[in-house]
Amino acid sequence: LGNQMLFNTYGRTAGMLGKYVGISMQGNWINGQGFRQNSPTKVQNYLLDAVYKINATNTFKAYYQYYQYNSYHPGTLSAQDYAYN
Protein backbone atom coordinates (compact mmCIF):
# COMPACT_ATOMS: atom_id res chain seq x y z
CA LEU A 1 0.00 0.00 0.00
CA GLY A 2 2.89 2.40 0.52
CA ASN A 3 1.66 5.80 1.62
CA GLN A 4 -1.95 5.28 0.47
CA MET A 5 -3.40 6.62 3.71
CA LEU A 6 -6.65 8.56 4.01
CA PHE A 7 -7.26 10.37 7.31
CA ASN A 8 -10.64 11.51 8.64
CA THR A 9 -10.77 13.96 11.57
CA TYR A 10 -13.89 15.30 13.28
CA GLY A 11 -14.32 17.85 16.06
CA ARG A 12 -17.35 19.39 17.73
CA THR A 13 -18.13 21.76 20.55
CA ALA A 14 -21.51 23.02 21.69
CA GLY A 15 -23.21 24.70 24.59
CA MET A 16 -25.65 27.25 25.87
CA LEU A 17 -24.54 30.85 26.42
CA GLY A 18 -26.85 31.79 29.22
CA LYS A 19 -30.48 30.74 29.35
CA TYR A 20 -31.62 31.70 25.84
CA VAL A 21 -28.76 31.35 23.30
CA GLY A 22 -26.98 28.17 22.23
CA ILE A 23 -24.34 27.46 19.59
CA SER A 24 -22.71 24.39 18.08
CA MET A 25 -19.57 24.32 15.92
CA GLN A 26 -18.43 21.26 13.98
CA GLY A 27 -15.53 20.56 11.67
CA ASN A 28 -14.67 17.55 9.53
CA TRP A 29 -11.44 17.15 7.53
CA ILE A 30 -10.51 14.32 5.18
CA ASN A 31 -6.97 14.33 3.75
CA GLY A 32 -4.65 11.88 2.07
CA GLN A 33 -4.53 9.35 -0.73
CA GLY A 34 -7.28 6.94 -1.72
CA PHE A 35 -6.54 3.30 -2.48
CA ARG A 36 -5.52 4.13 -6.08
CA GLN A 37 -2.27 5.75 -7.15
CA ASN A 38 -2.42 9.53 -7.68
CA SER A 39 -5.77 10.05 -6.00
CA PRO A 40 -5.20 12.88 -3.52
CA THR A 41 -8.30 13.85 -1.57
CA LYS A 42 -8.97 16.94 0.53
CA VAL A 43 -12.35 17.69 2.10
CA GLN A 44 -13.21 20.49 4.53
CA ASN A 45 -16.67 20.65 6.08
CA TYR A 46 -17.62 23.29 8.66
CA LEU A 47 -21.01 23.67 10.35
CA LEU A 48 -22.33 26.37 12.66
CA ASP A 49 -25.70 26.02 14.39
CA ALA A 50 -27.40 28.55 16.65
CA VAL A 51 -30.61 28.60 18.64
CA TYR A 52 -32.38 31.50 20.34
CA LYS A 53 -35.20 30.69 22.76
CA ILE A 54 -37.65 33.55 22.35
CA ASN A 55 -40.04 32.21 25.00
CA ALA A 56 -41.27 28.87 26.34
CA THR A 57 -43.03 27.91 23.09
CA ASN A 58 -41.03 29.70 20.34
CA THR A 59 -37.44 29.33 19.17
CA PHE A 60 -35.38 30.69 16.31
CA LYS A 61 -32.78 28.37 14.74
CA ALA A 62 -30.06 29.17 12.20
CA TYR A 63 -27.64 26.91 10.33
CA TYR A 64 -24.59 27.63 8.20
CA GLN A 65 -22.41 25.12 6.36
CA TYR A 66 -19.22 25.53 4.31
CA TYR A 67 -18.10 22.53 2.26
CA GLN A 68 -15.02 22.29 0.02
CA TYR A 69 -14.07 19.14 -1.90
CA ASN A 70 -10.94 18.56 -3.99
CA SER A 71 -10.12 15.17 -5.44
CA TYR A 72 -8.67 13.53 -8.51
CA HIS A 73 -10.37 10.52 -10.02
CA PRO A 74 -7.77 8.32 -11.73
CA GLY A 75 -9.10 6.38 -14.68
CA THR A 76 -11.96 8.76 -15.44
CA LEU A 77 -12.31 10.84 -18.58
CA SER A 78 -11.29 14.48 -18.66
CA ALA A 79 -13.96 17.05 -19.57
CA GLN A 80 -12.45 17.34 -23.07
CA ASP A 81 -12.42 13.58 -23.63
CA TYR A 82 -15.99 13.28 -22.38
CA ALA A 83 -17.19 16.05 -24.72
CA TYR A 84 -15.34 14.45 -27.65
CA ASN A 85 -16.99 11.09 -27.08
PDB file of C-alpha atoms in Angstrom:
ATOM      1  CA  LEU A   1       0.000   0.000   0.000  1.00  0.00           C
ATOM      2  CA  GLY A   2       2.886   2.396   0.518  1.00  0.00           C
ATOM      3  CA  ASN A   3       1.655   5.798   1.624  1.00  0.00           C
ATOM      4  CA  GLN A   4      -1.948   5.283   0.473  1.00  0.00           C
ATOM      5  CA  MET A   5      -3.404   6.622   3.715  1.00  0.00           C
ATOM      6  CA  LEU A   6      -6.653   8.559   4.013  1.00  0.00           C
ATOM      7  CA  PHE A   7      -7.261  10.373   7.307  1.00  0.00           C
ATOM      8  CA  ASN A   8     -10.638  11.508   8.644  1.00  0.00           C
ATOM      9  CA  THR A   9     -10.773  13.964  11.566  1.00  0.00           C
ATOM     10  CA  TYR A  10     -13.890  15.303  13.281  1.00  0.00           C
ATOM     11  CA  GLY A  11     -14.316  17.854  16.061  1.00  0.00           C
ATOM     12  CA  ARG A  12     -17.347  19.394  17.725  1.00  0.00           C
ATOM     13  CA  THR A  13     -18.128  21.762  20.552  1.00  0.00           C
ATOM     14  CA  ALA A  14     -21.510  23.020  21.692  1.00  0.00           C
ATOM     15  CA  GLY A  15     -23.212  24.695  24.591  1.00  0.00           C
ATOM     16  CA  MET A  16     -25.647  27.253  25.873  1.00  0.00           C
ATOM     17  CA  LEU A  17     -24.539  30.846  26.423  1.00  0.00           C
ATOM     18  CA  GLY A  18     -26.853  31.792  29.224  1.00  0.00           C
ATOM     19  CA  LYS A  19     -30.476  30.740  29.351  1.00  0.00           C
ATOM     20  CA  TYR A  20     -31.624  31.696  25.836  1.00  0.00           C
ATOM     21  CA  VAL A  21     -28.763  31.349  23.304  1.00  0.00           C
ATOM     22  CA  GLY A  22     -26.983  28.167  22.232  1.00  0.00           C
ATOM     23  CA  ILE A  23     -24.338  27.456  19.592  1.00  0.00           C
ATOM     24  CA  SER A  24     -22.712  24.395  18.079  1.00  0.00           C
ATOM     25  CA  MET A  25     -19.574  24.319  15.923  1.00  0.00           C
ATOM     26  CA  GLN A  26     -18.430  21.260  13.984  1.00  0.00           C
ATOM     27  CA  GLY A  27     -15.530  20.562  11.668  1.00  0.00           C
ATOM     28  CA  ASN A  28     -14.669  17.554   9.530  1.00  0.00           C
ATOM     29  CA  TRP A  29     -11.444  17.149   7.529  1.00  0.00           C
ATOM     30  CA  ILE A  30     -10.506  14.319   5.179  1.00  0.00           C
ATOM     31  CA  ASN A  31      -6.968  14.335   3.751  1.00  0.00           C
ATOM     32  CA  GLY A  32      -4.654  11.884   2.071  1.00  0.00           C
ATOM     33  CA  GLN A  33      -4.533   9.352  -0.726  1.00  0.00           C
ATOM     34  CA  GLY A  34      -7.275   6.943  -1.720  1.00  0.00           C
ATOM     35  CA  PHE A  35      -6.542   3.301  -2.476  1.00  0.00           C
ATOM     36  CA  ARG A  36      -5.523   4.132  -6.079  1.00  0.00           C
ATOM     37  CA  GLN A  37      -2.270   5.755  -7.153  1.00  0.00           C
ATOM     38  CA  ASN A  38      -2.416   9.533  -7.683  1.00  0.00           C
ATOM     39  CA  SER A  39      -5.775  10.047  -5.998  1.00  0.00           C
ATOM     40  CA  PRO A  40      -5.204  12.882  -3.519  1.00  0.00           C
ATOM     41  CA  THR A  41      -8.297  13.851  -1.565  1.00  0.00           C
ATOM     42  CA  LYS A  42      -8.970  16.936   0.534  1.00  0.00           C
ATOM     43  CA  VAL A  43     -12.354  17.687   2.102  1.00  0.00           C
ATOM     44  CA  GLN A  44     -13.206  20.487   4.528  1.00  0.00           C
ATOM     45  CA  ASN A  45     -16.668  20.648   6.082  1.00  0.00           C
ATOM     46  CA  TYR A  46     -17.620  23.293   8.664  1.00  0.00           C
ATOM     47  CA  LEU A  47     -21.015  23.671  10.347  1.00  0.00           C
ATOM     48  CA  LEU A  48     -22.326  26.367  12.663  1.00  0.00           C
ATOM     49  CA  ASP A  49     -25.700  26.016  14.393  1.00  0.00           C
ATOM     50  CA  ALA A  50     -27.395  28.554  16.648  1.00  0.00           C
ATOM     51  CA  VAL A  51     -30.607  28.596  18.640  1.00  0.00           C
ATOM     52  CA  TYR A  52     -32.381  31.496  20.343  1.00  0.00           C
ATOM     53  CA  LYS A  53     -35.198  30.688  22.756  1.00  0.00           C
ATOM     54  CA  ILE A  54     -37.655  33.553  22.354  1.00  0.00           C
ATOM     55  CA  ASN A  55     -40.038  32.213  24.997  1.00  0.00           C
ATOM     56  CA  ALA A  56     -41.267  28.868  26.343  1.00  0.00           C
ATOM     57  CA  THR A  57     -43.028  27.914  23.086  1.00  0.00           C
ATOM     58  CA  ASN A  58     -41.034  29.697  20.338  1.00  0.00           C
ATOM     59  CA  THR A  59     -37.440  29.325  19.169  1.00  0.00           C
ATOM     60  CA  PHE A  60     -35.376  30.688  16.308  1.00  0.00           C
ATOM     61  CA  LYS A  61     -32.775  28.371  14.742  1.00  0.00           C
ATOM     62  CA  ALA A  62     -30.061  29.174  12.198  1.00  0.00           C
ATOM     63  CA  TYR A  63     -27.639  26.911  10.334  1.00  0.00           C
ATOM     64  CA  TYR A  64     -24.590  27.630   8.203  1.00  0.00           C
ATOM     65  CA  GLN A  65     -22.406  25.121   6.359  1.00  0.00           C
ATOM     66  CA  TYR A  66     -19.222  25.527   4.312  1.00  0.00           C
ATOM     67  CA  TYR A  67     -18.096  22.526   2.265  1.00  0.00           C
ATOM     68  CA  GLN A  68     -15.019  22.289   0.021  1.00  0.00           C
ATOM     69  CA  TYR A  69     -14.067  19.141  -1.897  1.00  0.00           C
ATOM     70  CA  ASN A  70     -10.940  18.564  -3.992  1.00  0.00           C
ATOM     71  CA  SER A  71     -10.124  15.173  -5.438  1.00  0.00           C
ATOM     72  CA  TYR A  72      -8.668  13.533  -8.510  1.00  0.00           C
ATOM     73  CA  HIS A  73     -10.370  10.525 -10.024  1.00  0.00           C
ATOM     74  CA  PRO A  74      -7.774   8.318 -11.734  1.00  0.00           C
ATOM     75  CA  GLY A  75      -9.098   6.376 -14.677  1.00  0.00           C
ATOM     76  CA  THR A  76     -11.960   8.758 -15.442  1.00  0.00           C
ATOM     77  CA  LEU A  77     -12.307  10.840 -18.583  1.00  0.00           C
ATOM     78  CA  SER A  78     -11.291  14.480 -18.657  1.00  0.00           C
ATOM     79  CA  ALA A  79     -13.960  17.050 -19.566  1.00  0.00           C
ATOM     80  CA  GLN A  80     -12.447  17.342 -23.071  1.00  0.00           C
ATOM     81  CA  ASP A  81     -12.423  13.581 -23.634  1.00  0.00           C
ATOM     82  CA  TYR A  82     -15.991  13.279 -22.376  1.00  0.00           C
ATOM     83  CA  ALA A  83     -17.191  16.050 -24.716  1.00  0.00           C
ATOM     84  CA  TYR A  84     -15.336  14.454 -27.645  1.00  0.00           C
ATOM     85  CA  ASN A  85     -16.995  11.086 -27.078  1.00  0.00           C
TER      86      ASN A  85
END
